[in-house]
Structures are given as structure tokens and as C-alpha cells.
Amino acid sequence: MSKVAFLVAGEGIERVELTQPWDAVTEAGHEPVLISIEAGEVQTFDHLDKAEKRPVDVVVSQARVGDYAALVLPGGVANPDALRMEDDAVSFVKEFVGSGKPVAAICHAAWVLVEADVVRGRRLASWPSVQTDIRNAGGEWVDEEVVTDGNLITSRNPDDIPAFAKAIVAALRG
């Protein structure tokens, strides 16, 4: 069993984009670990409505890429927007992508990949409003359910979660 990092900010996390991949990773026999920018709890949302709170396992400033087999970046609008403003989070993502281990981002979470400067020459899917940011960072935006480009796995929105989760589990199998 390997550990899988789920990196989120303190709030604004789209609940299903965290919980459904989390459940898929768990069902595949891996251990999901919730990493955030601060200790305590994070607030998930169902679109704009508050949903459940979840406890943070590790603070990103203390997380080490070598401890995890993969990284998942859930979306929501506020969550990745806050993450891309945190140097420790951006550095963790950049190092993770550089490690060659799987990194999966859904919806607006591609913003964090853009901020980490890891999309140049790569194909990505995301929420449509992020496409200009991806293109300006040298990536190719595509409107597809799930895109795997090297170690990057990306999807557009919550409707894509089944394919997104399947791609994460497949990457963990190697």
C-alpha cells in the first residue's frame, strides 16, 4: 500500500473532486493523505454551499515528495486560487511533477500547475475558463474527459470524475 497526497487549501474545495478520487484510491488499496497549507480542518463545498469539514493530516511545509506515490489536486474555484498563492504548495507541486510520479489535477486545479510552471509543452484538460492561462504558460488545452500526458493526469469537471479516478488508480498500478 502506498500513500497518495491530496493537496488542498483551507476552503473552497469542491467536495466531490476530493472525496470521489479519495474513495477510489482507498478502494484500490492505497492510503490517501490530506495535505493543506495549515493544520486543523478544511472546508469542502458543493459548488457554492458549504459541505463537510475534513481533518488535515500533514501541513504542506512539512510534506516530502518522497513519502508519496502520487499527488491529487482537487478543484473548486477558491481552492486552487489560494494554493497558487502559497509558495510551499507551489514548490511541492513543482517538485512532485519533476519527480516523474503521477500528478492529477481536475477542473480549476490546473491553475496550480500553471503557477508551478510545469505545463509548457504538455496537453491538459481543465475547466474551460482556465484554458487561456494554460496556453499562456505554454501548454496545450484540450476539451477531453481525461488527458494523460507523461505523469500529468487532468480532467475538466466533476462529470469527468469516474474517468479521472480510473486514470489515477491505473497510474498507481504503474
PDB file of C-alpha atoms in Angstrom:
ATOM      1  CA  MET A   1       0.000   0.000   0.000  1.00  0.00           C
ATOM      2  CA  SER A   2       1.348   3.404  -0.954  1.00  0.00           C
ATOM      3  CA  LYS A   3       0.403   6.866   0.245  1.00  0.00           C
ATOM      4  CA  VAL A   4      -1.311   9.319  -2.093  1.00  0.00           C
ATOM      5  CA  ALA A   5      -1.135  13.045  -1.321  1.00  0.00           C
ATOM      6  CA  PHE A   6      -4.271  15.169  -1.760  1.00  0.00           C
ATOM      7  CA  LEU A   7      -3.228  18.834  -1.622  1.00  0.00           C
ATOM      8  CA  VAL A   8      -5.857  21.464  -0.789  1.00  0.00           C
ATOM      9  CA  ALA A   9      -6.169  24.972   0.636  1.00  0.00           C
ATOM     10  CA  GLY A  10      -8.256  25.733   3.723  1.00  0.00           C
ATOM     11  CA  GLU A  11     -11.604  26.079   1.940  1.00  0.00           C
ATOM     12  CA  GLY A  12     -13.290  26.274  -1.407  1.00  0.00           C
ATOM     13  CA  ILE A  13     -12.550  22.639  -2.218  1.00  0.00           C
ATOM     14  CA  GLU A  14     -15.158  21.054  -4.485  1.00  0.00           C
ATOM     15  CA  ARG A  15     -16.205  18.143  -2.260  1.00  0.00           C
ATOM     16  CA  VAL A  16     -16.780  15.502  -4.948  1.00  0.00           C
ATOM     17  CA  GLU A  17     -13.430  16.321  -6.557  1.00  0.00           C
ATOM     18  CA  LEU A  18     -11.785  15.403  -3.245  1.00  0.00           C
ATOM     19  CA  THR A  19     -13.980  12.596  -1.934  1.00  0.00           C
ATOM     20  CA  GLN A  20     -14.582  10.515  -5.058  1.00  0.00           C
ATOM     21  CA  PRO A  21     -10.900  10.204  -6.089  1.00  0.00           C
ATOM     22  CA  TRP A  22     -10.104   9.693  -2.373  1.00  0.00           C
ATOM     23  CA  ASP A  23     -12.547   6.768  -2.250  1.00  0.00           C
ATOM     24  CA  ALA A  24     -11.158   5.299  -5.498  1.00  0.00           C
ATOM     25  CA  VAL A  25      -7.599   5.444  -4.136  1.00  0.00           C
ATOM     26  CA  THR A  26      -8.738   3.818  -0.873  1.00  0.00           C
ATOM     27  CA  GLU A  27     -10.660   1.074  -2.690  1.00  0.00           C
ATOM     28  CA  ALA A  28      -7.536   0.347  -4.763  1.00  0.00           C
ATOM     29  CA  GLY A  29      -5.649  -0.354  -1.526  1.00  0.00           C
ATOM     30  CA  HIS A  30      -3.737   2.907  -1.149  1.00  0.00           C
ATOM     31  CA  GLU A  31      -3.688   5.374   1.749  1.00  0.00           C
ATOM     32  CA  PRO A  32      -4.910   8.897   0.937  1.00  0.00           C
ATOM     33  CA  VAL A  33      -3.320  11.693   2.985  1.00  0.00           C
ATOM     34  CA  LEU A  34      -4.863  15.164   3.228  1.00  0.00           C
ATOM     35  CA  ILE A  35      -2.218  17.869   2.950  1.00  0.00           C
ATOM     36  CA  SER A  36      -3.043  21.538   3.382  1.00  0.00           C
ATOM     37  CA  ILE A  37      -1.401  24.896   3.932  1.00  0.00           C
ATOM     38  CA  GLU A  38      -2.397  24.974   7.628  1.00  0.00           C
ATOM     39  CA  ALA A  39      -3.129  22.417  10.342  1.00  0.00           C
ATOM     40  CA  GLY A  40      -6.679  21.785  11.548  1.00  0.00           C
ATOM     41  CA  GLU A  41      -9.612  21.228   9.235  1.00  0.00           C
ATOM     42  CA  VAL A  42     -10.506  22.186   5.683  1.00  0.00           C
ATOM     43  CA  GLN A  43     -13.945  23.165   4.421  1.00  0.00           C
ATOM     44  CA  THR A  44     -15.346  21.440   1.350  1.00  0.00           C
ATOM     45  CA  PHE A  45     -18.122  22.861  -0.795  1.00  0.00           C
ATOM     46  CA  ASP A  46     -20.895  21.599  -3.038  1.00  0.00           C
ATOM     47  CA  HIS A  47     -20.460  24.339  -5.631  1.00  0.00           C
ATOM     48  CA  LEU A  48     -21.096  27.473  -3.527  1.00  0.00           C
ATOM     49  CA  ASP A  49     -22.664  25.771  -0.499  1.00  0.00           C
ATOM     50  CA  LYS A  50     -20.607  24.621   2.479  1.00  0.00           C
ATOM     51  CA  ALA A  51     -20.410  20.843   2.769  1.00  0.00           C
ATOM     52  CA  GLU A  52     -18.335  18.755   5.171  1.00  0.00           C
ATOM     53  CA  LYS A  53     -15.129  19.585   7.000  1.00  0.00           C
ATOM     54  CA  ARG A  54     -12.186  17.203   6.824  1.00  0.00           C
ATOM     55  CA  PRO A  55      -9.156  16.955   9.111  1.00  0.00           C
ATOM     56  CA  VAL A  56      -5.717  17.827   7.752  1.00  0.00           C
ATOM     57  CA  ASP A  57      -3.129  15.048   8.079  1.00  0.00           C
ATOM     58  CA  VAL A  58       0.018  16.954   7.092  1.00  0.00           C
ATOM     59  CA  VAL A  59       0.927  20.616   6.573  1.00  0.00           C
ATOM     60  CA  VAL A  60       2.454  21.141   3.129  1.00  0.00           C
ATOM     61  CA  SER A  61       5.557  22.882   4.548  1.00  0.00           C
ATOM     62  CA  GLN A  62       6.379  19.578   6.278  1.00  0.00           C
ATOM     63  CA  ALA A  63       5.364  17.232   3.425  1.00  0.00           C
ATOM     64  CA  ARG A  64       8.054  15.391   1.477  1.00  0.00           C
ATOM     65  CA  VAL A  65       7.518  14.230  -2.106  1.00  0.00           C
ATOM     66  CA  GLY A  66       9.424  11.016  -1.376  1.00  0.00           C
ATOM     67  CA  ASP A  67       6.726   9.917   1.075  1.00  0.00           C
ATOM     68  CA  TYR A  68       4.005   9.697  -1.609  1.00  0.00           C
ATOM     69  CA  ALA A  69       3.366   7.650  -4.745  1.00  0.00           C
ATOM     70  CA  ALA A  70       1.095  10.261  -6.383  1.00  0.00           C
ATOM     71  CA  LEU A  71      -0.405  13.718  -5.917  1.00  0.00           C
ATOM     72  CA  VAL A  72      -4.037  14.692  -6.482  1.00  0.00           C
ATOM     73  CA  LEU A  73      -5.139  18.325  -6.813  1.00  0.00           C
ATOM     74  CA  PRO A  74      -8.910  18.708  -6.364  1.00  0.00           C
ATOM     75  CA  GLY A  75     -10.587  21.748  -7.836  1.00  0.00           C
ATOM     76  CA  GLY A  76     -13.194  24.240  -6.836  1.00  0.00           C
ATOM     77  CA  VAL A  77     -12.523  27.843  -7.726  1.00  0.00           C
ATOM     78  CA  ALA A  78     -11.237  29.227  -4.427  1.00  0.00           C
ATOM     79  CA  ASN A  79      -9.141  26.168  -3.505  1.00  0.00           C
ATOM     80  CA  PRO A  80      -6.573  26.224  -6.350  1.00  0.00           C
ATOM     81  CA  ASP A  81      -6.635  30.020  -6.421  1.00  0.00           C
ATOM     82  CA  ALA A  82      -5.497  30.019  -2.773  1.00  0.00           C
ATOM     83  CA  LEU A  83      -2.967  27.208  -3.339  1.00  0.00           C
ATOM     84  CA  ARG A  84      -1.223  29.059  -6.157  1.00  0.00           C
ATOM     85  CA  MET A  85      -0.564  31.942  -3.769  1.00  0.00           C
ATOM     86  CA  GLU A  86       1.285  29.680  -1.289  1.00  0.00           C
ATOM     87  CA  ASP A  87       4.973  29.191  -2.052  1.00  0.00           C
ATOM     88  CA  ASP A  88       5.198  25.906  -0.132  1.00  0.00           C
ATOM     89  CA  ALA A  89       2.270  24.443  -2.074  1.00  0.00           C
ATOM     90  CA  VAL A  90       3.602  25.594  -5.445  1.00  0.00           C
ATOM     91  CA  SER A  91       7.085  24.254  -4.653  1.00  0.00           C
ATOM     92  CA  PHE A  92       5.619  20.904  -3.551  1.00  0.00           C
ATOM     93  CA  VAL A  93       3.678  20.599  -6.821  1.00  0.00           C
ATOM     94  CA  LYS A  94       6.683  21.600  -8.937  1.00  0.00           C
ATOM     95  CA  GLU A  95       8.916  19.077  -7.175  1.00  0.00           C
ATOM     96  CA  PHE A  96       6.252  16.367  -7.461  1.00  0.00           C
ATOM     97  CA  VAL A  97       5.863  16.872 -11.213  1.00  0.00           C
ATOM     98  CA  GLY A  98       9.655  16.862 -11.560  1.00  0.00           C
ATOM     99  CA  SER A  99       9.852  13.547  -9.691  1.00  0.00           C
ATOM    100  CA  GLY A 100       8.038  11.780 -12.511  1.00  0.00           C
ATOM    101  CA  LYS A 101       5.378  10.438 -10.137  1.00  0.00           C
ATOM    102  CA  PRO A 102       1.723  10.822 -11.175  1.00  0.00           C
ATOM    103  CA  VAL A 103       0.157  14.239 -10.577  1.00  0.00           C
ATOM    104  CA  ALA A 104      -3.600  14.526 -11.165  1.00  0.00           C
ATOM    105  CA  ALA A 105      -5.490  17.844 -11.360  1.00  0.00           C
ATOM    106  CA  ILE A 106      -9.180  18.382 -12.040  1.00  0.00           C
ATOM    107  CA  CYS A 107     -11.186  21.442 -13.006  1.00  0.00           C
ATOM    108  CA  HIS A 108      -9.636  24.722 -11.771  1.00  0.00           C
ATOM    109  CA  ALA A 109      -6.713  22.860 -10.130  1.00  0.00           C
ATOM    110  CA  ALA A 110      -4.743  23.299 -13.362  1.00  0.00           C
ATOM    111  CA  TRP A 111      -4.076  26.831 -12.069  1.00  0.00           C
ATOM    112  CA  VAL A 112      -1.658  25.324  -9.558  1.00  0.00           C
ATOM    113  CA  LEU A 113       0.186  23.506 -12.376  1.00  0.00           C
ATOM    114  CA  VAL A 114       0.391  26.789 -14.284  1.00  0.00           C
ATOM    115  CA  GLU A 115       1.780  28.575 -11.221  1.00  0.00           C
ATOM    116  CA  ALA A 116       4.334  25.798 -10.705  1.00  0.00           C
ATOM    117  CA  ASP A 117       5.491  26.365 -14.319  1.00  0.00           C
ATOM    118  CA  VAL A 118       5.085  22.708 -15.317  1.00  0.00           C
ATOM    119  CA  VAL A 119       2.648  22.878 -18.250  1.00  0.00           C
ATOM    120  CA  ARG A 120       4.964  24.058 -21.038  1.00  0.00           C
ATOM    121  CA  GLY A 121       4.757  21.586 -23.928  1.00  0.00           C
ATOM    122  CA  ARG A 122       2.102  19.474 -22.160  1.00  0.00           C
ATOM    123  CA  ARG A 123      -1.529  18.668 -23.086  1.00  0.00           C
ATOM    124  CA  LEU A 124      -4.073  19.380 -20.339  1.00  0.00           C
ATOM    125  CA  ALA A 125      -7.803  19.432 -19.761  1.00  0.00           C
ATOM    126  CA  SER A 126      -9.372  21.809 -17.242  1.00  0.00           C
ATOM    127  CA  TRP A 127     -12.428  23.924 -16.600  1.00  0.00           C
ATOM    128  CA  PRO A 128     -12.806  25.998 -19.799  1.00  0.00           C
ATOM    129  CA  SER A 129     -12.060  29.335 -18.090  1.00  0.00           C
ATOM    130  CA  VAL A 130      -8.519  28.114 -17.302  1.00  0.00           C
ATOM    131  CA  GLN A 131      -7.629  27.409 -20.942  1.00  0.00           C
ATOM    132  CA  THR A 132      -6.091  30.831 -21.618  1.00  0.00           C
ATOM    133  CA  ASP A 133      -3.864  30.500 -18.540  1.00  0.00           C
ATOM    134  CA  ILE A 134      -2.689  27.074 -19.744  1.00  0.00           C
ATOM    135  CA  ARG A 135      -1.978  28.378 -23.241  1.00  0.00           C
ATOM    136  CA  ASN A 136      -0.173  31.463 -21.889  1.00  0.00           C
ATOM    137  CA  ALA A 137       2.021  29.124 -19.805  1.00  0.00           C
ATOM    138  CA  GLY A 138       2.983  27.170 -22.932  1.00  0.00           C
ATOM    139  CA  GLY A 139       0.584  24.253 -22.570  1.00  0.00           C
ATOM    140  CA  GLU A 140      -1.996  22.894 -24.974  1.00  0.00           C
ATOM    141  CA  TRP A 141      -5.555  22.986 -23.610  1.00  0.00           C
ATOM    142  CA  VAL A 142      -7.925  20.287 -24.841  1.00  0.00           C
ATOM    143  CA  ASP A 143     -11.620  19.666 -24.171  1.00  0.00           C
ATOM    144  CA  GLU A 144     -11.413  15.988 -23.228  1.00  0.00           C
ATOM    145  CA  GLU A 145     -12.749  13.922 -20.317  1.00  0.00           C
ATOM    146  CA  VAL A 146      -9.310  12.877 -19.102  1.00  0.00           C
ATOM    147  CA  VAL A 147      -5.866  13.582 -20.515  1.00  0.00           C
ATOM    148  CA  THR A 148      -2.698  11.761 -19.539  1.00  0.00           C
ATOM    149  CA  ASP A 149       0.485  13.449 -20.732  1.00  0.00           C
ATOM    150  CA  GLY A 150       3.533  11.844 -19.178  1.00  0.00           C
ATOM    151  CA  ASN A 151       2.959  11.949 -15.440  1.00  0.00           C
ATOM    152  CA  LEU A 152       0.194  14.593 -15.631  1.00  0.00           C
ATOM    153  CA  ILE A 153      -3.437  13.461 -15.454  1.00  0.00           C
ATOM    154  CA  THR A 154      -6.036  16.196 -15.953  1.00  0.00           C
ATOM    155  CA  SER A 155      -9.817  16.435 -16.307  1.00  0.00           C
ATOM    156  CA  ARG A 156     -12.368  19.173 -16.934  1.00  0.00           C
ATOM    157  CA  ASN A 157     -15.064  18.984 -14.244  1.00  0.00           C
ATOM    158  CA  PRO A 158     -16.997  16.807 -11.769  1.00  0.00           C
ATOM    159  CA  ASP A 159     -18.731  14.927 -14.606  1.00  0.00           C
ATOM    160  CA  ASP A 160     -15.286  13.549 -15.526  1.00  0.00           C
ATOM    161  CA  ILE A 161     -14.533  12.151 -12.056  1.00  0.00           C
ATOM    162  CA  PRO A 162     -15.116   8.466 -12.925  1.00  0.00           C
ATOM    163  CA  ALA A 163     -12.562   8.597 -15.761  1.00  0.00           C
ATOM    164  CA  PHE A 164     -10.247  10.831 -13.695  1.00  0.00           C
ATOM    165  CA  ALA A 165     -10.284   8.438 -10.724  1.00  0.00           C
ATOM    166  CA  LYS A 166      -9.769   5.434 -13.004  1.00  0.00           C
ATOM    167  CA  ALA A 167      -6.715   7.122 -14.565  1.00  0.00           C
ATOM    168  CA  ILE A 168      -5.246   7.854 -11.098  1.00  0.00           C
ATOM    169  CA  VAL A 169      -5.652   4.237  -9.992  1.00  0.00           C
ATOM    170  CA  ALA A 170      -4.174   2.990 -13.287  1.00  0.00           C
ATOM    171  CA  ALA A 171      -1.139   5.280 -12.836  1.00  0.00           C
ATOM    172  CA  LEU A 172      -0.640   3.938  -9.316  1.00  0.00           C
ATOM    173  CA  ARG A 173      -0.527   0.403 -10.737  1.00  0.00           C
ATOM    174  CA  GLY A 174       2.312   1.573 -12.975  1.00  0.00           C
TER     175      GLY A 174
END
